[in-house]
Coordinates of C-alpha atoms in Angstrom, one line a residue:
Chain T
D1 CA 87.4 105.9 94.3
A2 CA 84.5 105.9 96.9
K3 CA 81.1 106.3 95.9
T4 CA 78.8 107.1 98.6
T5 CA 78.3 110.0 100.6
Q6 CA 77.8 110.2 104.0
P7 CA 76.9 113.7 106.7
T8 CA 80.9 114.4 108.1
S9 CA 79.3 114.9 111.6
M10 CA 76.5 113.8 113.5
D11 CA 76.0 114.0 117.8
C12 CA 73.7 110.9 119.6
A13 CA 72.6 111.5 123.2
E14 CA 73.6 108.4 125.1
G15 CA 71.0 105.1 125.4
R16 CA 69.3 106.7 122.1
A17 CA 69.1 105.0 118.8
A18 CA 71.7 106.1 116.3
N19 CA 70.9 106.3 113.0
L20 CA 73.1 107.2 110.2
P21 CA 72.6 107.6 106.4
C22 CA 74.7 106.8 103.4
N23 CA 73.8 107.9 99.8
H24 CA 74.7 105.5 97.0
S25 CA 72.9 107.2 94.3
T26 CA 75.2 105.3 91.5
I27 CA 75.0 101.7 93.2
S28 CA 75.1 98.7 90.5
G29 CA 72.7 96.1 91.0
N30 CA 75.7 93.9 91.8
E31 CA 76.8 95.8 94.4
Y32 CA 77.0 95.2 98.0
V33 CA 76.9 98.3 100.9
Y34 CA 79.4 97.6 103.7
W35 CA 79.5 99.2 106.9
Y36 CA 82.7 99.6 109.0
R37 CA 83.5 101.7 111.9
Q38 CA 86.4 102.9 113.3
I39 CA 87.9 104.1 116.6
H40 CA 90.3 106.6 117.0
S41 CA 93.9 105.2 116.8
Q42 CA 92.7 101.7 116.1
G43 CA 92.5 99.4 112.7
P44 CA 88.3 99.6 111.3
Q45 CA 86.4 97.1 112.8
Y46 CA 83.4 95.2 110.5
I47 CA 80.0 96.5 111.7
I48 CA 77.3 94.7 109.0
H49 CA 76.8 94.3 105.5
G50 CA 73.6 93.7 102.7
L51 CA 72.5 93.6 99.1
K52 CA 68.8 94.1 98.8
N53 CA 67.3 92.8 102.4
N54 CA 67.5 94.6 105.6
E55 CA 69.7 93.4 107.9
T56 CA 70.9 92.7 111.4
N57 CA 73.0 91.7 114.0
E58 CA 74.2 92.0 117.3
M59 CA 76.1 95.2 116.4
A60 CA 73.7 96.7 114.2
S61 CA 70.9 97.3 111.6
L62 CA 71.3 98.0 108.4
I63 CA 67.9 99.8 105.9
I64 CA 68.3 99.3 102.6
T65 CA 66.0 101.6 100.7
E66 CA 63.6 100.1 97.9
D67 CA 65.7 101.3 95.3
R68 CA 69.0 100.8 96.7
K69 CA 70.4 104.3 96.2
S70 CA 70.2 104.6 99.6
S71 CA 71.0 103.0 103.2
T72 CA 70.1 103.9 107.0
L73 CA 72.9 102.1 110.0
I74 CA 71.0 101.8 113.1
L75 CA 72.6 101.7 116.3
P76 CA 69.8 101.0 118.3
H77 CA 71.1 101.9 122.0
A78 CA 74.0 104.0 121.3
T79 CA 76.7 104.0 123.7
L80 CA 79.4 105.8 124.9
R81 CA 81.9 103.1 122.9
D82 CA 80.0 103.6 120.3
T83 CA 81.9 107.0 119.0
A84 CA 83.9 106.7 116.2
V85 CA 83.9 107.4 112.9
Y86 CA 81.2 105.2 110.8
Y87 CA 82.4 104.5 106.8
C88 CA 79.3 103.4 104.3
I89 CA 81.7 101.5 101.5
V90 CA 79.9 99.5 98.7
I91 CA 81.9 97.0 96.5
P92 CA 81.2 94.9 93.6
N93 CA 80.7 91.1 95.2
T94 CA 83.8 90.4 93.0
G95 CA 86.5 90.6 95.6
N96 CA 87.3 94.5 94.6
Q97 CA 88.9 96.5 97.0
F98 CA 87.9 99.3 99.2
Y99 CA 87.7 102.9 99.0
F100 CA 87.5 104.4 101.7
G101 CA 85.7 108.0 102.0
T102 CA 85.5 110.5 104.8
G103 CA 83.1 108.6 107.0
T104 CA 80.7 110.0 109.5
S105 CA 82.3 111.3 113.0
L106 CA 79.6 109.7 115.8
T107 CA 79.7 111.0 119.0
V108 CA 77.4 109.9 122.0
I109 CA 76.5 112.3 124.6
P110 CA 76.1 111.4 127.9
Chain F
G1 CA 86.5 84.8 115.0
A2 CA 88.5 87.0 111.8
V3 CA 91.4 88.3 114.0
V4 CA 94.1 90.1 112.2
S5 CA 98.1 91.3 114.0
Q6 CA 99.7 93.5 113.6
H7 CA 103.5 93.8 114.9
P8 CA 104.7 96.0 115.7
S9 CA 102.5 98.3 116.9
R10 CA 105.0 101.6 117.0
V11 CA 108.0 102.1 115.6
I12 CA 110.2 104.7 116.1
C13 CA 113.1 104.7 113.5
K14 CA 115.9 107.1 112.1
S15 CA 115.8 108.3 108.6
G16 CA 116.8 106.3 106.2
T17 CA 116.2 103.0 107.3
S18 CA 113.7 99.8 106.8
V19 CA 111.3 99.0 108.5
K20 CA 108.9 95.8 108.2
I21 CA 105.8 95.3 109.2
E22 CA 103.9 92.1 109.5
C23 CA 100.4 91.2 109.5
R24 CA 98.8 87.8 110.3
S25 CA 95.4 86.1 109.6
L26 CA 95.2 84.5 113.2
D27 CA 92.4 82.2 112.4
F28 CA 91.5 81.9 109.2
Q29 CA 93.4 81.7 105.7
A30 CA 93.9 84.8 104.4
T31 CA 93.8 84.9 100.1
T32 CA 93.8 88.7 99.9
M33 CA 95.5 91.2 102.1
F34 CA 95.1 94.5 101.8
W35 CA 97.5 97.6 102.8
Y36 CA 96.6 101.4 103.8
R37 CA 97.6 104.5 105.0
Q38 CA 96.2 106.5 107.1
F39 CA 97.4 110.2 107.8
P40 CA 96.2 112.5 110.9
K41 CA 92.7 113.4 110.7
Q42 CA 92.3 111.7 107.3
S43 CA 90.8 108.4 105.6
L44 CA 92.5 105.2 105.0
M45 CA 93.6 104.9 101.8
L46 CA 94.8 101.4 100.0
M47 CA 98.1 101.8 98.9
A48 CA 98.1 97.6 97.5
T49 CA 96.6 94.9 97.4
S50 CA 98.4 91.3 98.2
N51 CA 97.7 87.9 97.0
E52 CA 99.6 85.2 98.4
G53 CA 101.9 84.0 96.4
S54 CA 101.8 86.4 93.3
K55 CA 103.0 89.9 93.6
A56 CA 101.6 92.9 95.3
T57 CA 99.4 95.0 92.9
Y58 CA 100.0 99.3 93.7
E59 CA 97.2 101.6 93.7
Q60 CA 98.4 104.6 91.6
G61 CA 100.7 107.3 93.4
V62 CA 102.1 104.3 95.4
E63 CA 106.0 103.4 94.7
K64 CA 106.2 100.0 94.5
D65 CA 109.9 100.3 95.0
K66 CA 110.0 101.9 98.3
F67 CA 106.5 100.0 100.2
L68 CA 107.8 96.4 99.1
I69 CA 105.2 93.6 100.1
N70 CA 105.3 90.1 100.5
H71 CA 102.5 87.6 101.0
A72 CA 104.5 84.1 101.5
S73 CA 102.0 82.3 103.1
L74 CA 97.9 82.7 103.4
T75 CA 98.2 84.1 107.0
L76 CA 101.1 86.4 106.7
S77 CA 101.5 89.1 104.3
T78 CA 104.7 92.0 105.4
L79 CA 105.0 95.7 104.1
T80 CA 108.7 96.7 104.3
V81 CA 108.6 101.1 104.3
T82 CA 112.5 101.3 103.1
S83 CA 114.6 104.3 103.0
A84 CA 112.4 105.8 105.4
H85 CA 111.8 109.5 105.5
P86 CA 109.8 111.8 108.0
E87 CA 107.4 112.0 105.0
D88 CA 106.8 108.4 105.4
S89 CA 105.7 108.8 109.4
S90 CA 102.1 107.6 109.5
F91 CA 99.4 104.9 110.7
Y92 CA 100.0 101.9 108.5
I93 CA 96.6 99.4 108.7
C94 CA 96.8 96.1 107.0
S95 CA 93.0 93.7 106.3
A96 CA 92.5 90.5 105.6
R97 CA 89.8 88.8 103.4
E98 CA 88.8 85.5 104.4
A99 CA 88.9 82.9 101.4
S100 CA 86.0 81.4 102.1
A101 CA 84.2 84.9 103.3
A102 CA 82.8 87.1 100.4
D103 CA 84.5 90.8 100.6
T104 CA 84.0 91.1 104.1
Q105 CA 87.4 92.6 105.1
Y106 CA 88.9 92.5 109.0
F107 CA 91.6 94.4 109.7
G108 CA 94.8 94.3 111.9
P109 CA 95.3 97.3 114.8
G110 CA 97.3 99.4 113.0
T111 CA 100.9 100.7 113.4
R112 CA 102.2 104.1 113.9
L113 CA 105.1 104.4 112.6
T114 CA 107.1 107.9 112.8
V115 CA 110.6 108.7 111.3
L116 CA 112.5 110.9 112.7

């Protein structure tokens, strides 16, 4: 079962940074934090993942707290196309299955 | 890279018929593929894990005789919904994990099944 907690919904103004929080207080030392997003009626899209260090790629940045109990996905300049449901998933590094929670429905407002 | 396709994208069938959905990894080899189901306004629910050349592992509550999974090659997995009924109408999504890329799963675009 999913071991993460995310807000149900968030709004963000277009062009502003979107900061999506995720709580994973029971995370173990060998578990990674993965972020995906799902635009309506499409398959989920991989965004980013990390273990301990902050990560950045062309889509987003992932900030993981020092105690690893929570993380924040940052979309630096949100666009209308970023409107989607964002899922935070925690899994061990042994190739286990993904169990999706309810995610955060992000709406980017013009 | 890391593209996963599904076919068909939409299918409508009569109750009692069987429907096959294909999932292909187009530019990588996938030792493991996963099948999910998503009902309207709900999250993805994992149905089964499929390893190439072996039997699929089904999640609790998923009928293995109703949802037949075959993973005959490193790039293809199929899900067959046997004797489909209206309650099987859903969005079916597959994902594939690249053999050399740890745990990152890449998802297909999904298949919308409607059973009349």
